[in-house]
Each structure stands twice: as structure tokens, then as C-alpha cells.
Coordinates of C-alpha atoms and ligand atoms in Angstrom, one line a residue:
M1 CA 112.7 50.2 15.8
N2 CA 111.4 51.8 12.5
I3 CA 108.2 50.3 11.1
L4 CA 106.9 51.2 7.7
V5 CA 103.1 50.9 7.4
I6 CA 101.8 50.5 3.9
N7 CA 98.2 50.8 2.7
S8 CA 98.1 49.9 -1.0
G9 CA 94.9 50.7 -2.8
S10 CA 93.9 50.1 -6.5
S11 CA 95.4 53.4 -7.6
S12 CA 97.1 54.7 -4.5
L13 CA 99.8 54.0 -2.0
K14 CA 99.7 55.5 1.5
Y15 CA 102.5 55.1 3.9
Q16 CA 103.7 56.0 7.4
L17 CA 107.2 55.5 8.8
I18 CA 106.8 55.1 12.6
D19 CA 109.6 55.2 15.1
M20 CA 108.4 52.8 17.8
E21 CA 110.5 54.3 20.5
G22 CA 108.0 57.1 21.1
E23 CA 105.5 55.8 18.6
S24 CA 106.0 59.0 16.5
V25 CA 105.5 59.4 12.8
T26 CA 108.8 60.3 11.1
A27 CA 107.4 60.4 7.6
S28 CA 104.2 59.9 5.7
G29 CA 103.0 60.1 2.2
V30 CA 100.1 59.6 -0.2
I31 CA 100.8 58.7 -3.8
E32 CA 97.6 58.8 -5.9
R33 CA 96.5 58.2 -9.4
I34 CA 99.0 55.4 -9.9
G35 CA 98.8 54.1 -13.5
E36 CA 97.0 57.2 -14.7
E37 CA 98.3 59.9 -17.1
M38 CA 99.4 62.1 -14.2
G39 CA 100.1 60.9 -10.7
S40 CA 99.9 63.0 -7.5
I41 CA 102.5 62.7 -4.8
T42 CA 102.3 64.3 -1.4
Q43 CA 104.9 63.5 1.2
R44 CA 105.7 64.8 4.6
S45 CA 108.6 64.5 7.0
H46 CA 107.6 64.6 10.8
P47 CA 104.0 65.4 10.0
D48 CA 103.1 65.8 13.7
K49 CA 105.9 68.4 14.3
W50 CA 105.4 70.3 11.0
P51 CA 101.8 69.7 9.9
D52 CA 102.0 72.3 7.2
A53 CA 105.3 71.3 5.6
K54 CA 104.9 69.0 2.7
S55 CA 106.4 68.2 -0.7
E56 CA 103.9 68.0 -3.5
E57 CA 104.6 66.8 -7.0
K58 CA 102.7 65.8 -10.1
R59 CA 104.2 63.3 -12.4
P60 CA 103.2 60.0 -13.9
V61 CA 103.6 57.0 -11.6
L62 CA 103.6 53.8 -13.7
N63 CA 102.7 51.2 -11.1
H64 CA 103.0 50.3 -7.4
D65 CA 106.6 49.4 -7.8
A66 CA 107.4 52.9 -9.1
A67 CA 105.3 54.4 -6.3
M68 CA 107.4 52.5 -3.7
R69 CA 110.6 53.7 -5.3
L70 CA 109.4 57.3 -5.0
M71 CA 108.7 56.7 -1.4
V72 CA 112.2 55.2 -0.8
E73 CA 113.8 58.1 -2.6
K74 CA 112.2 60.5 -0.2
L75 CA 112.9 58.5 2.9
T76 CA 116.5 58.0 2.2
G77 CA 117.1 61.3 0.3
E78 CA 119.3 64.0 1.7
E79 CA 116.6 66.6 2.0
W80 CA 114.7 64.6 4.6
G81 CA 117.3 62.3 5.9
V82 CA 114.7 60.3 7.8
I83 CA 116.6 57.1 7.4
G84 CA 120.1 56.4 6.1
S85 CA 119.3 53.4 4.0
L86 CA 116.6 50.8 3.5
S87 CA 118.2 48.6 6.1
D88 CA 117.1 51.1 8.8
I89 CA 113.5 49.9 8.2
D90 CA 113.1 47.0 10.7
A91 CA 109.8 45.7 9.5
I92 CA 106.9 46.5 7.2
G93 CA 103.2 46.3 8.2
H94 CA 100.6 46.0 5.4
R95 CA 97.0 46.8 5.7
V96 CA 94.9 44.0 4.0
V97 CA 91.2 44.6 3.7
Q98 CA 89.9 41.0 3.3
G99 CA 91.5 38.1 5.3
G100 CA 88.4 35.9 4.8
E101 CA 88.2 33.1 7.3
S102 CA 91.9 32.4 7.0
F103 CA 93.3 35.1 9.3
A104 CA 92.1 35.8 12.8
A105 CA 95.5 37.5 13.7
P106 CA 98.3 39.3 11.9
A107 CA 100.6 37.1 9.8
L108 CA 104.3 37.1 9.0
V109 CA 104.4 37.1 5.2
D110 CA 105.7 34.0 3.5
A111 CA 104.8 32.2 0.3
D112 CA 101.8 30.5 2.0
V113 CA 100.4 33.8 3.3
V114 CA 100.7 35.4 -0.1
E115 CA 98.8 32.4 -1.7
T116 CA 96.1 32.5 1.0
I117 CA 95.6 36.2 0.5
R118 CA 95.4 35.6 -3.3
A119 CA 92.8 32.9 -2.7
N120 CA 90.6 35.4 -0.8
I121 CA 90.6 37.9 -3.6
P122 CA 87.3 36.8 -5.0
L123 CA 85.7 37.9 -1.8
A124 CA 87.0 41.5 -2.3
P125 CA 88.2 41.9 -5.9
L126 CA 88.4 45.7 -5.5
H127 CA 91.2 45.2 -2.9
A128 CA 93.4 43.0 -5.0
A129 CA 95.9 45.9 -4.9
N130 CA 96.7 45.0 -1.2
L131 CA 98.6 42.1 -2.6
V132 CA 100.3 44.2 -5.3
G133 CA 101.7 46.3 -2.5
I134 CA 103.0 43.3 -0.6
E135 CA 104.7 41.9 -3.7
A136 CA 106.3 45.2 -4.5
A137 CA 107.6 45.5 -0.9
L138 CA 109.0 41.9 -1.0
E139 CA 110.9 42.8 -4.1
L140 CA 112.2 46.2 -3.0
F141 CA 113.0 45.2 0.6
P142 CA 114.5 41.7 0.4
G143 CA 115.3 40.4 3.9
T144 CA 113.0 42.8 5.7
P145 CA 110.1 41.0 7.5
N146 CA 106.6 41.9 6.2
V147 CA 103.5 41.5 8.3
T148 CA 99.9 41.6 7.1
V149 CA 97.2 43.1 9.3
F150 CA 93.6 42.4 8.2
D151 CA 90.6 44.7 8.5
T152 CA 88.5 41.6 9.0
E153 CA 90.6 39.9 11.7
F154 CA 89.0 41.5 14.8
H155 CA 85.6 40.3 13.6
Q156 CA 86.5 36.6 13.3
T157 CA 85.2 36.0 16.8
I158 CA 81.6 36.9 15.7
P159 CA 79.6 33.7 16.3
A160 CA 77.9 31.8 13.4
K161 CA 74.4 32.9 14.5
A162 CA 75.5 36.5 13.8
H163 CA 77.9 36.0 10.9
L164 CA 75.8 33.7 8.7
Y165 CA 73.1 35.1 6.4
P166 CA 69.7 33.3 6.2
I167 CA 70.2 32.3 2.5
P168 CA 70.9 28.8 1.2
Y169 CA 73.7 27.3 3.3
E170 CA 75.5 26.0 0.2
L171 CA 76.4 29.6 -0.7
Y172 CA 78.4 29.7 2.5
E173 CA 79.9 26.3 1.9
E174 CA 80.8 27.0 -1.7
H175 CA 81.6 30.7 -1.8
R176 CA 82.1 31.6 1.9
I177 CA 79.3 34.1 1.7
R178 CA 79.0 35.4 5.3
K179 CA 79.5 38.5 7.3
Y180 CA 83.2 39.5 7.6
G181 CA 83.1 43.1 8.8
F182 CA 85.7 45.8 8.1
H183 CA 87.4 48.6 10.0
G184 CA 88.5 45.9 12.4
T185 CA 91.9 47.6 13.0
S186 CA 90.1 50.7 14.1
H187 CA 87.6 49.0 16.3
K188 CA 90.4 47.0 17.9
Y189 CA 92.5 50.0 18.6
V190 CA 89.7 52.1 20.1
A191 CA 88.4 49.2 22.2
R192 CA 91.8 48.8 23.8
A193 CA 92.2 52.5 24.3
A194 CA 88.7 52.7 25.8
A195 CA 89.4 49.9 28.2
E196 CA 92.6 51.8 29.3
F197 CA 90.6 55.0 29.6
L198 CA 88.1 53.2 31.8
N199 CA 91.0 51.6 33.7
K200 CA 89.5 48.1 33.2
P201 CA 91.1 45.0 31.7
L202 CA 90.0 44.7 28.1
E203 CA 88.8 41.2 28.7
D204 CA 86.3 42.5 31.3
T205 CA 85.1 45.3 29.1
D206 CA 81.9 45.5 27.0
L207 CA 81.7 48.3 24.4
I208 CA 79.9 49.6 21.4
T209 CA 82.4 51.1 19.1
V210 CA 81.2 53.6 16.5
H211 CA 83.5 54.4 13.6
L212 CA 82.1 57.2 11.6
G213 CA 84.3 58.4 8.7
N214 CA 83.7 58.3 5.0
G215 CA 82.9 54.6 5.6
C216 CA 81.0 53.9 8.8
S217 CA 80.6 50.8 10.9
M218 CA 79.9 49.8 14.5
A219 CA 81.0 46.8 16.6
A220 CA 79.5 45.1 19.7
V221 CA 82.5 44.1 21.8
K222 CA 81.9 41.6 24.6
N223 CA 84.8 41.0 27.0
G224 CA 87.1 42.7 24.6
R225 CA 86.1 40.4 21.7
C226 CA 84.0 41.3 18.8
A227 CA 80.4 39.9 19.0
D228 CA 78.9 41.6 16.0
T229 CA 79.5 44.3 13.5
T230 CA 77.4 46.3 11.0
M231 CA 79.4 45.7 7.8
G232 CA 79.0 42.4 6.0
L233 CA 80.4 40.4 3.2
T234 CA 81.4 43.8 1.8
P235 CA 81.6 47.3 3.4
L236 CA 78.2 48.2 1.8
A237 CA 76.2 46.9 4.8
G238 CA 75.0 48.5 8.0
L239 CA 75.1 52.2 8.7
M240 CA 74.4 55.0 6.2
M241 CA 77.7 56.3 4.9
G242 CA 79.2 59.1 2.8
T243 CA 78.3 57.4 -0.5
R244 CA 77.2 53.9 0.5
C245 CA 73.6 53.0 1.3
G246 CA 74.2 50.7 4.2
D247 CA 71.3 48.2 5.0
V248 CA 68.4 48.4 2.5
D249 CA 65.8 45.8 1.6
P250 CA 67.8 43.5 -0.6
A251 CA 64.9 43.3 -3.1
I252 CA 65.7 46.9 -4.0
F253 CA 68.6 45.7 -5.9
P254 CA 66.7 43.7 -8.6
F255 CA 63.9 46.3 -8.4
I256 CA 66.3 49.1 -9.4
A257 CA 67.9 46.9 -12.1
R258 CA 64.5 46.3 -13.7
T259 CA 63.0 49.8 -13.4
E260 CA 66.1 51.8 -14.3
K261 CA 67.3 49.2 -16.8
L262 CA 70.7 48.9 -15.2
C263 CA 73.1 46.0 -15.2
V264 CA 74.4 44.4 -12.0
N265 CA 77.6 46.5 -12.0
E266 CA 75.7 49.7 -12.5
V267 CA 73.4 49.0 -9.5
D268 CA 76.4 48.0 -7.4
E269 CA 78.0 51.3 -8.3
M270 CA 74.9 53.3 -7.5
L271 CA 74.6 51.7 -4.0
N272 CA 78.3 52.1 -3.3
K273 CA 79.1 55.5 -4.8
K274 CA 76.0 57.5 -5.3
S275 CA 73.9 56.7 -2.2
G276 CA 74.3 57.4 1.5
L277 CA 74.5 61.1 2.4
L278 CA 75.4 61.9 -1.2
G279 CA 72.3 60.2 -2.5
I280 CA 70.0 62.0 -0.2
C281 CA 71.3 65.5 -0.3
G282 CA 74.1 65.7 -2.9
M283 CA 76.9 66.1 -0.3
N284 CA 78.9 63.5 1.4
D285 CA 81.0 65.6 3.7
M286 CA 79.2 66.1 7.1
R287 CA 80.8 69.6 7.4
D288 CA 79.1 70.7 4.2
I289 CA 75.9 69.2 5.3
H290 CA 75.9 71.2 8.5
T291 CA 76.6 74.4 6.5
A292 CA 73.7 73.6 4.2
R293 CA 71.4 72.8 7.2
A294 CA 72.2 76.1 8.7
K295 CA 70.9 77.8 5.5
G296 CA 67.7 75.8 5.7
D297 CA 68.5 73.0 3.2
E298 CA 65.8 70.4 4.0
R299 CA 67.5 67.5 2.3
A300 CA 70.7 68.2 4.2
Q301 CA 68.6 68.1 7.4
L302 CA 67.0 64.9 6.3
A303 CA 70.4 63.3 5.5
F304 CA 71.7 64.3 8.9
E305 CA 68.7 62.9 10.7
M306 CA 68.8 59.6 8.7
F307 CA 72.5 59.2 9.5
A308 CA 72.1 59.7 13.2
Y309 CA 69.0 57.5 13.3
R310 CA 70.9 54.5 12.0
V311 CA 73.6 54.9 14.5
K312 CA 71.0 55.1 17.3
S313 CA 69.2 52.0 16.0
F314 CA 72.4 50.0 16.1
I315 CA 73.3 51.3 19.6
G316 CA 70.0 49.9 20.8
S317 CA 70.5 46.7 18.9
Y318 CA 74.0 46.2 20.3
L319 CA 72.9 46.9 23.8
A320 CA 70.5 44.0 23.4
V321 CA 73.3 41.8 21.9
L322 CA 75.7 42.7 24.8
G323 CA 73.1 42.8 27.6
R324 CA 75.1 45.7 29.1
A325 CA 77.9 48.1 28.1
D326 CA 80.6 50.0 29.9
A327 CA 80.7 52.6 27.1
V328 CA 79.7 53.7 23.7
V329 CA 82.9 54.9 21.9
F330 CA 82.8 57.4 19.0
T331 CA 85.8 57.5 16.6
A332 CA 87.0 58.6 13.1
G333 CA 86.3 61.9 11.2
I334 CA 82.7 62.4 12.1
G335 CA 82.7 60.4 15.4
E336 CA 85.7 62.4 16.7
N337 CA 84.7 65.9 15.5
D338 CA 81.0 66.1 15.2
P339 CA 79.1 66.9 18.5
E340 CA 75.8 67.3 16.6
V341 CA 75.9 63.8 15.2
R342 CA 76.9 62.3 18.6
A343 CA 74.1 64.2 20.4
L344 CA 71.4 63.2 17.9
A345 CA 72.5 59.6 17.8
C346 CA 72.3 59.4 21.7
Q347 CA 69.2 61.6 22.1
G348 CA 66.4 59.8 23.9
L349 CA 68.6 56.9 25.1
E350 CA 68.4 57.9 28.8
G351 CA 66.1 54.9 29.4
L352 CA 68.9 52.7 28.1
G353 CA 71.4 54.2 30.5
I354 CA 73.1 56.7 28.0
R355 CA 73.1 60.3 29.0
I356 CA 75.4 62.7 27.2
S357 CA 76.6 65.9 28.8
G358 CA 76.0 68.8 26.4
E359 CA 78.9 70.8 27.8
R360 CA 81.4 67.9 27.5
N361 CA 80.2 66.9 24.1
G362 CA 80.6 70.4 22.8
K363 CA 84.3 70.8 23.9
R364 CA 87.0 70.2 21.3
C365 CA 90.0 68.1 22.3
A366 CA 92.3 65.9 20.3
K367 CA 92.7 63.4 23.1
G368 CA 90.4 60.6 24.3
R369 CA 87.7 61.9 26.6
C370 CA 84.4 61.2 28.3
I371 CA 81.3 63.1 27.0
S372 CA 78.6 61.5 29.2
A373 CA 77.1 63.0 32.3
D374 CA 78.5 61.7 35.7
D375 CA 75.3 59.9 36.4
S376 CA 75.2 58.1 33.0
P377 CA 75.4 54.3 33.7
V378 CA 76.9 53.7 30.2
Q379 CA 79.7 56.1 29.6
V380 CA 80.1 57.8 26.2
L381 CA 83.7 58.3 25.0
V382 CA 85.4 60.0 22.1
I383 CA 88.6 58.2 21.3
P384 CA 90.7 59.2 18.2
T385 CA 91.5 56.2 16.1
N386 CA 94.9 55.4 14.7
E387 CA 94.9 52.4 12.3
E388 CA 98.5 52.9 11.2
L389 CA 99.7 52.8 14.8
E390 CA 97.7 49.6 15.4
I391 CA 99.3 48.0 12.4
A392 CA 102.7 49.1 13.5
R393 CA 102.2 47.7 17.0
A394 CA 100.9 44.4 15.6
T395 CA 103.9 44.3 13.3
K396 CA 106.3 45.0 16.1
A397 CA 104.7 42.3 18.3
L398 CA 104.9 39.7 15.6
V399 CA 108.4 40.5 14.5
A400 CA 109.8 40.8 18.1
G401 CA 107.9 37.8 19.4
Ligands
LIG1 P1 88.2 57.8 6.1 O1 87.0 56.9 6.3 O2 88.4 58.2 4.7 O3 89.4 57.5 6.9 P2 87.8 60.0 8.0 O4 87.7 59.1 9.2 O5 89.0 60.9 7.9 O6 87.6 59.2 6.7 O7 86.5 60.8 8.0 C1 86.2 61.7 6.9 C2 84.9 62.4 7.1 O8 84.9 63.0 8.4 C3 84.7 63.5 6.2 O9 84.0 63.1 5.0 C4 83.7 64.4 7.0 O10 82.4 64.1 6.7 C5 84.0 64.1 8.4 N1 84.6 65.2 9.2 C6 85.9 65.5 9.3 N2 86.0 66.6 10.1 C7 84.8 66.9 10.5 C8 84.3 67.9 11.4 N3 85.0 68.8 12.0 N4 82.9 67.9 11.6 C9 82.1 67.0 11.0 N5 82.6 66.0 10.2 C10 83.9 66.0 10.0

């Protein structure tokens, strides 16, 4: 069974074609700057087998329809021969950022699903392009089942006491303003993988999952179900991120607007794109921050400490929410690759049952592993995330079932 996973952004289209037999990626691609003067197209055949082989092109890509046609040309073209024709694609799985309260599980796309996704656009206007991708696929692949998998769906089990904001209740009733949370596909994937690693049924497993990439979020998982998460109505809330501020006193927003004489959109942009690690030290890639720290850059050191401090604060908070935990699970770019962040975030938590092993933490390995000491009551795991595979599995389950 071949499943095509599509992640359609405002000016980009990312895809992976996954052969579900061995869950291997047979092709992948990133088409960027769609609608701009010059588009950038990078595509790979069998990226796991040949990580350095890729085809790169620069040419204008008018819209998402055109981007999908470029993808299809490559997939069916003689050069790659990944698939013979479009009918070799058995199903398409789409990443959709905001499912609102409408979707607590993946959905098989029909006219109702499309309209419900459209109705949720006001909650995440920047992600309206998810729907553009779905509509382009419906047109280009008539007859192929399309499935939507939502970033928010894993978090729909968060109870009202944790997902409502203490603001006038009418705002929830009228505009559905509440915590939705994001990165749910990643939290769900690593929660299941962690339970497998621990050899426990997921429904008996309590976890704190820590996704640290460009965007960062954490989830408290009780008996395999999400009990709380750090992101909110939008992905701006919670942890400090590459360029997003995370939790700040909400009164800072009007304060900046008044003192800096900025409009709402400008403050929004500042908090989303010029804050976080970038706002503190001018860099948003943790690798650059470590290089600068090593040269004595004090702001880089401060950014690193602030970043880890937030993670630690939420580990403590979520231990209280859960009452106990089997494991803290680190994932995504920083979570998987950065022993220094993991060490600092867990430093001093021995009293809460978390004891990292310096030696295990320092070792590099692409597979899931335990980095806590043998006598640590709460295990600390590093589990590589794979959101595309999670989408493909969900798509297969829905189409097959
Ligand atoms: P995205 O959220 O875009 O999916 P990733 O999960 O790929 O991002 O994470 C990207 C981030 O991971 C980079 O910005 C960088 O800060 C961090 N990163 C990647 N590799 C390393 C590494 N070896 N050490 C520290 N940080 C890393």
C-alpha cells in the first residue's frame, strides 16, 4: 500500500510517499516559495537509502495545483520510476493544523469534512493553506481516498478545567477561544513508541512528552491520553521557542503596542517571529547558540538557560498534573540531538524522581533509547518523532478499516 503524505503550508508543499509494507519512504519533496517570483523545488527518491541524492530546481510555481503537478511528474517520471501511475497511490494523508473542537480523530475527506475544516479557519487563518492542499489533491487524484490528520486531535481529551482560559465565558461560547494545542501528531507518535519501549500498554502509561524543534511544546499524557499541553489557542503559548516567546504576561501585548507605537499585527509578528531564542541572543538555531556560548557569548548562554528553565518548569508542573510518570520523553530536532539542553532541563530534579545518566545522555544514536540512570524512578527517554509516518498509519487505518 502506497500512502502519500501531504503537508501544505501557505507558500510550501511538503510530501512523502510511504510504502506501508516496510514503512519506508520511497520519495519525498519540498516545494517552497509557491506563488513567488521564483520557486524552489527539492525532491528525493528513496531518501533513507540515498540521503545525499536529490534533484534541485528553481522555477516559478504558480500555486499549489502547479506544485502538486510537479510532484506527480517526479513520482511517475522515468528517471525515478517510483510509481507507474497515479492509481498506484492508494490513499493520501493530509496534515491539518487546526481541527478545532470538530475533530478528535482522523477523518475521511468528504464535502462535510471540507466545510468543517473551512469553518475552523478563523481559529488559525495562517493555516488556511491546509485546505488548499486538500482541494488540489481532490482535483488531481479523483477517486483516491483522502484522509485528514489534525495537529490538535490528540489534545481533544484535555479536560475543560485545563483547556478553558479564565476570561469571559462568552468568548468561548461565541468564538471557541480555548486551548487547542499543536504538535499532537508528534506527541501521539512518541507516546505510543515510548509505551512500546517501556513494554507497557499505552493505556496504562503516564508520560511527559517534550517536543523541542523550531516550535516547542510539551504534553502531559495520563493513561495514554492527553491531559494537558503547553501550546494554546495558537502555537505561541508555552515553552520558549526558536522565534516565539511562549508564555508571557498577557499585559505585555498592549504595553508593547503603546510604548513602541505598534499595531496589533506588528506586536503579533514580534512575539511570533522576533522573540524566543532569536529575541534574546539573535540566533534561533540551538547549534549556533552552543558555538556562541563556547566563545563566551553571554546572551547565548542566557538564551540557553532560559530555554531549559522553561522545559524544567513544565516537567515539574506536569508531574503535579499526572501525580506520577513512567517517563519523560524528549523528541524533535533539539530534543533528539542536544544532550546539553536535556541535561540542564533535568538538572536538580532528582527529588522528583528524575536522574539522568551523563554517559547515556552523551551518546549519539538514531534510535529510541533510555538516558536515565538505572535507579531513576522516572525514566528519561529519547524517541525520534515521525509525524509523516503517524499520518500515514492513521490514513491506512481509516482507509483499510
Ligand atoms: P521543525 O520544528 O521545523 O520540524 P526540527 O524538529 O527539525 O524542526 O528542529 C529544528 C531545530 O533543531 C533547529 O532549529 C536546531 O535548533 C535544532 N537542532 C537540530 N540538530 C541539532 C543538534 N545536533 N544539536 C542541537 N540542536 C539541533
